[in-house]
Tab-separated table of C-alpha atoms in Angstrom:
chain	number	residue	atom	x	y	z
V	1	UNK	CA	9.723	111.755	190.373
V	2	UNK	CA	7.713	112.567	187.130
V	3	UNK	CA	6.682	109.566	184.669
V	4	UNK	CA	8.899	111.222	182.113
V	5	UNK	CA	11.843	111.181	184.263
V	6	UNK	CA	11.167	107.440	185.025
V	7	UNK	CA	11.116	106.815	181.355
V	8	UNK	CA	14.403	108.556	180.779
V	9	UNK	CA	16.065	106.558	183.822
V	10	UNK	CA	14.897	103.420	182.358
V	11	UNK	CA	16.171	104.116	178.756
V	12	UNK	CA	19.238	105.442	180.225
V	13	UNK	CA	20.088	102.452	182.205
V	14	UNK	CA	18.950	99.947	179.580
V	15	UNK	CA	21.252	101.738	177.148
V	16	UNK	CA	24.172	101.207	179.508
V	17	UNK	CA	23.452	97.634	180.019
V	18	UNK	CA	23.163	97.335	176.238
V	19	UNK	CA	26.423	99.337	175.770
V	20	UNK	CA	28.396	97.176	178.101
V	21	UNK	CA	27.239	94.036	176.402
V	22	UNK	CA	28.068	95.258	173.076
V	23	UNK	CA	31.727	96.198	174.127
V	24	UNK	CA	32.160	92.959	176.010
V	25	UNK	CA	30.942	90.999	172.917
V	26	UNK	CA	33.241	92.913	170.685
V	27	UNK	CA	36.122	91.566	172.798
V	28	UNK	CA	34.853	87.892	172.577
V	29	UNK	CA	34.974	87.931	168.604
V	30	UNK	CA	38.785	87.986	168.641
V	31	UNK	CA	38.886	90.462	165.559
V	32	UNK	CA	39.869	93.667	167.334
V	33	UNK	CA	37.898	95.745	169.751
V	34	UNK	CA	36.326	99.159	169.669
V	35	UNK	CA	38.714	102.064	169.576
V	36	UNK	CA	37.406	103.380	172.718
V	37	UNK	CA	38.431	100.327	174.696
V	38	UNK	CA	41.407	99.465	172.675
V	39	UNK	CA	44.136	100.795	175.024
V	40	UNK	CA	42.656	99.253	178.113
V	41	UNK	CA	41.944	95.984	176.400
V	42	UNK	CA	45.623	96.031	175.064
V	43	UNK	CA	46.908	96.620	178.465
V	44	UNK	CA	44.824	94.182	180.163
V	45	UNK	CA	46.136	91.496	177.573
V	46	UNK	CA	49.844	92.272	177.639
V	47	UNK	CA	49.894	92.823	181.370
V	48	UNK	CA	47.572	90.051	182.358
V	49	UNK	CA	45.320	92.463	184.211
V	50	UNK	CA	41.409	92.492	184.674
V	51	UNK	CA	39.843	94.324	181.587
V	52	UNK	CA	37.137	95.885	183.821
V	53	UNK	CA	39.559	97.351	186.194
V	54	UNK	CA	41.935	98.719	183.628
V	55	UNK	CA	39.035	100.365	181.914
V	56	UNK	CA	37.928	101.969	185.183
V	57	UNK	CA	41.560	103.269	185.600
V	58	UNK	CA	41.427	104.664	182.116
V	59	UNK	CA	37.912	106.301	182.585
V	60	UNK	CA	39.158	108.054	185.755
V	61	UNK	CA	41.940	109.403	183.567
V	62	UNK	CA	39.363	110.758	180.940
V	63	UNK	CA	37.525	112.383	183.495
V	64	UNK	CA	40.396	114.141	184.966
V	65	UNK	CA	41.160	115.480	181.440
V	66	UNK	CA	37.572	116.321	180.870
V	67	UNK	CA	37.845	118.524	184.093
V	68	UNK	CA	40.709	120.190	182.913
V	69	UNK	CA	39.294	121.027	179.539
V	70	UNK	CA	36.152	122.166	180.744
V	71	UNK	CA	37.926	124.373	183.121
V	72	UNK	CA	39.740	126.050	180.047
V	73	UNK	CA	36.564	126.073	177.926
V	74	UNK	CA	34.332	127.313	180.532
V	75	UNK	CA	36.494	129.661	182.433
V	76	UNK	CA	34.604	132.197	184.482
V	77	UNK	CA	31.291	130.972	183.183
V	78	UNK	CA	28.540	130.227	185.593
V	79	UNK	CA	27.941	126.805	184.029
V	80	UNK	CA	31.463	125.669	185.030
V	81	UNK	CA	30.667	124.420	188.490
V	82	UNK	CA	27.789	122.313	187.277
V	83	UNK	CA	29.723	120.861	184.407
V	84	UNK	CA	32.467	119.828	186.692
V	85	UNK	CA	29.820	118.158	189.080
V	86	UNK	CA	28.668	116.169	186.027
V	87	UNK	CA	32.164	115.290	185.361
V	88	UNK	CA	33.005	113.818	188.735
V	89	UNK	CA	29.565	111.877	188.809
V	90	UNK	CA	31.142	110.023	185.685
V	91	UNK	CA	33.533	108.224	188.287
V	92	UNK	CA	30.688	106.276	190.301
V	93	UNK	CA	29.181	105.688	186.768
V	94	UNK	CA	32.331	104.236	185.619
V	95	UNK	CA	32.692	101.961	188.663
V	96	UNK	CA	29.239	100.457	187.868
V	97	UNK	CA	29.715	100.138	184.186
V	98	UNK	CA	33.094	98.557	184.430
V	99	UNK	CA	31.570	95.975	186.854
V	100	UNK	CA	29.170	95.282	184.091
V	101	UNK	CA	31.965	94.543	181.484
V	102	UNK	CA	33.452	92.008	184.192
V	103	UNK	CA	30.088	90.432	184.667
V	104	UNK	CA	29.490	90.038	180.879
V	105	UNK	CA	33.019	88.979	180.361
V	106	UNK	CA	32.621	86.218	182.937
V	107	UNK	CA	29.525	84.621	181.331
V	108	UNK	CA	29.947	85.364	177.697
V	109	UNK	CA	31.896	82.698	175.756
V	110	UNK	CA	34.897	83.382	173.765
V	111	UNK	CA	34.459	83.101	169.993
V	112	UNK	CA	38.184	83.766	168.884
V	113	UNK	CA	38.930	80.092	168.061
V	114	UNK	CA	35.507	79.566	166.144
V	115	UNK	CA	34.843	79.744	162.308
V	116	UNK	CA	35.461	83.033	160.761
V	117	UNK	CA	31.694	83.470	159.672
V	118	UNK	CA	30.652	83.158	163.315
V	119	UNK	CA	33.226	85.512	164.689
V	120	UNK	CA	32.064	87.971	162.104
V	121	UNK	CA	28.544	87.565	162.979
V	122	UNK	CA	29.379	88.140	166.687
V	123	UNK	CA	31.261	91.341	165.847
V	124	UNK	CA	28.302	92.559	163.681
V	125	UNK	CA	26.207	92.083	166.772
V	126	UNK	CA	28.435	93.708	168.850
V	127	UNK	CA	28.752	96.725	166.993
V	128	UNK	CA	24.866	97.192	166.450
V	129	UNK	CA	24.642	96.726	170.326
V	130	UNK	CA	27.356	99.114	170.852
V	131	UNK	CA	25.669	101.745	168.754
V	132	UNK	CA	22.168	101.082	170.143
V	133	UNK	CA	23.396	101.419	173.710
V	134	UNK	CA	25.386	104.607	173.070
V	135	UNK	CA	22.409	106.158	171.483
V	136	UNK	CA	19.851	105.303	174.201
V	137	UNK	CA	22.180	106.578	176.981
V	138	UNK	CA	23.225	109.586	175.260
V	139	UNK	CA	20.013	110.697	174.123
V	140	UNK	CA	18.740	110.954	177.539
V	141	UNK	CA	21.129	113.594	178.432
V	142	UNK	CA	22.153	112.355	181.892
V	143	UNK	CA	25.526	111.404	182.900
V	144	UNK	CA	27.618	110.454	179.979
V	145	UNK	CA	30.009	107.720	179.681
V	146	UNK	CA	33.593	108.828	180.111
V	147	UNK	CA	34.374	107.749	176.671
V	148	UNK	CA	31.837	110.182	175.230
V	149	UNK	CA	32.277	112.713	177.870
V	150	UNK	CA	35.710	113.416	176.936
V	151	UNK	CA	34.930	113.564	173.181
V	152	UNK	CA	32.273	116.228	174.040
V	153	UNK	CA	34.755	118.137	176.069
V	154	UNK	CA	37.339	117.993	173.435
V	155	UNK	CA	34.832	119.393	170.742
V	156	UNK	CA	33.747	122.139	173.444
V	157	UNK	CA	37.169	123.170	174.041
V	158	UNK	CA	38.987	123.260	170.463
V	159	UNK	CA	35.512	124.274	168.913
V	160	UNK	CA	35.517	121.195	166.653
V	161	UNK	CA	32.296	119.109	165.717
V	162	UNK	CA	31.739	116.081	167.855
V	163	UNK	CA	32.049	113.757	164.913
V	164	UNK	CA	35.646	115.158	164.009
V	165	UNK	CA	36.475	115.179	167.664
V	166	UNK	CA	35.350	111.402	167.842
V	167	UNK	CA	37.316	110.451	164.867
V	168	UNK	CA	40.449	112.184	166.269
V	169	UNK	CA	40.112	110.433	169.733
V	170	UNK	CA	39.571	107.115	168.167
V	171	UNK	CA	42.651	107.417	166.121
V	172	UNK	CA	44.521	108.367	169.087
V	173	UNK	CA	43.533	105.508	171.138
V	174	UNK	CA	44.120	103.062	168.440
V	175	UNK	CA	47.625	104.406	167.693
V	176	UNK	CA	48.311	104.113	171.646
V	177	UNK	CA	47.067	100.598	171.511
V	178	UNK	CA	49.219	99.658	168.657
V	179	UNK	CA	52.485	101.421	170.197
V	180	UNK	CA	51.609	99.725	173.579
V	181	UNK	CA	51.322	96.182	171.844
V	182	UNK	CA	54.318	96.460	169.611
V	183	UNK	CA	56.614	97.744	172.202
V	184	UNK	CA	55.714	95.436	175.032
V	185	UNK	CA	54.941	91.922	173.172
V	186	UNK	CA	56.018	92.992	169.655
V	187	UNK	CA	52.638	92.221	168.052
V	188	UNK	CA	49.311	93.894	167.677
V	189	UNK	CA	46.902	93.303	170.787
V	190	UNK	CA	43.280	94.103	170.538
V	191	UNK	CA	43.535	95.987	167.231
V	192	UNK	CA	42.384	94.361	163.952
V	193	UNK	CA	39.767	94.391	161.466
V	194	UNK	CA	37.207	94.571	164.061
V	195	UNK	CA	38.410	97.763	165.276
V	196	UNK	CA	38.093	99.386	161.772
V	197	UNK	CA	34.546	98.097	161.332
V	198	UNK	CA	33.650	99.380	164.741
V	199	UNK	CA	34.842	102.921	164.011
V	200	UNK	CA	32.623	102.814	161.035
V	201	UNK	CA	29.769	100.615	162.041
V	202	UNK	CA	29.116	102.241	165.659
V	203	UNK	CA	28.436	105.764	164.160
V	204	UNK	CA	26.184	104.404	161.440
V	205	UNK	CA	24.204	102.157	164.142
V	206	UNK	CA	23.635	105.333	166.273
V	207	UNK	CA	22.444	107.208	163.212
V	208	UNK	CA	20.074	104.236	162.095
V	209	UNK	CA	18.702	103.766	165.635
V	210	UNK	CA	17.988	107.479	166.281
V	211	UNK	CA	16.544	107.639	162.795
V	212	UNK	CA	14.134	104.768	163.573
V	213	UNK	CA	13.454	105.631	167.276
V	214	UNK	CA	14.430	109.037	168.500
V	215	UNK	CA	11.187	110.812	167.885
V	216	UNK	CA	9.305	107.884	169.860
V	217	UNK	CA	11.950	107.968	172.697
V	218	UNK	CA	11.540	111.599	173.055
V	219	UNK	CA	7.710	111.536	173.356
V	220	UNK	CA	8.275	109.033	176.238
V	221	UNK	CA	11.050	110.991	178.042
V	222	UNK	CA	9.644	114.643	177.369
V	223	UNK	CA	12.734	115.723	175.385
V	224	UNK	CA	11.154	115.799	171.946
V	225	UNK	CA	11.149	119.731	172.142
V	226	UNK	CA	14.947	119.534	172.016
V	227	UNK	CA	15.093	116.950	169.220
């Protein structure tokens, strides 16, 4: 294994650790969670199920949808087989990632009953960590998190930009979480001002992190030619 690949793996794994921390911390602020986990968080609340386990189930659904979309978008192309293999590899990644969510969830305190300024501070840190973790893992171009992989698959299939596809996918997730919460318990569960701030803030955090560090990271991992 080359030194550059070692750097890529280290940055990628660090990114996943930071991303899981950010997503978990987001749930602890009690102001509404990120759109990508809003459905699984809502289901875990209303049905009293384990958040990490519900997220794993949702990620598996994402992977299945990705494979269907890639089968449509890459039909008869040589890259289809490799793409489907990468899709399947997201499942073991999801198992590890959702165990991290459970681990962080067990050790991080709940801030939902704390002062509003503290909850907002926790939310801000969560958004920053989510953006940084997502940027680090995505930039290494290894196995994507299913939440990111499905957005890319949607963009490829319908020939839309990743940004537009991400916004639409977030909207679908938030809508589903609202419908589930209102229909099952008669109130919003996991959706709030924090959800809106995360939709805006995570993207800005990714852009800022890339602006400050992408060139240096790509020098380390050997991907600067593609940056």
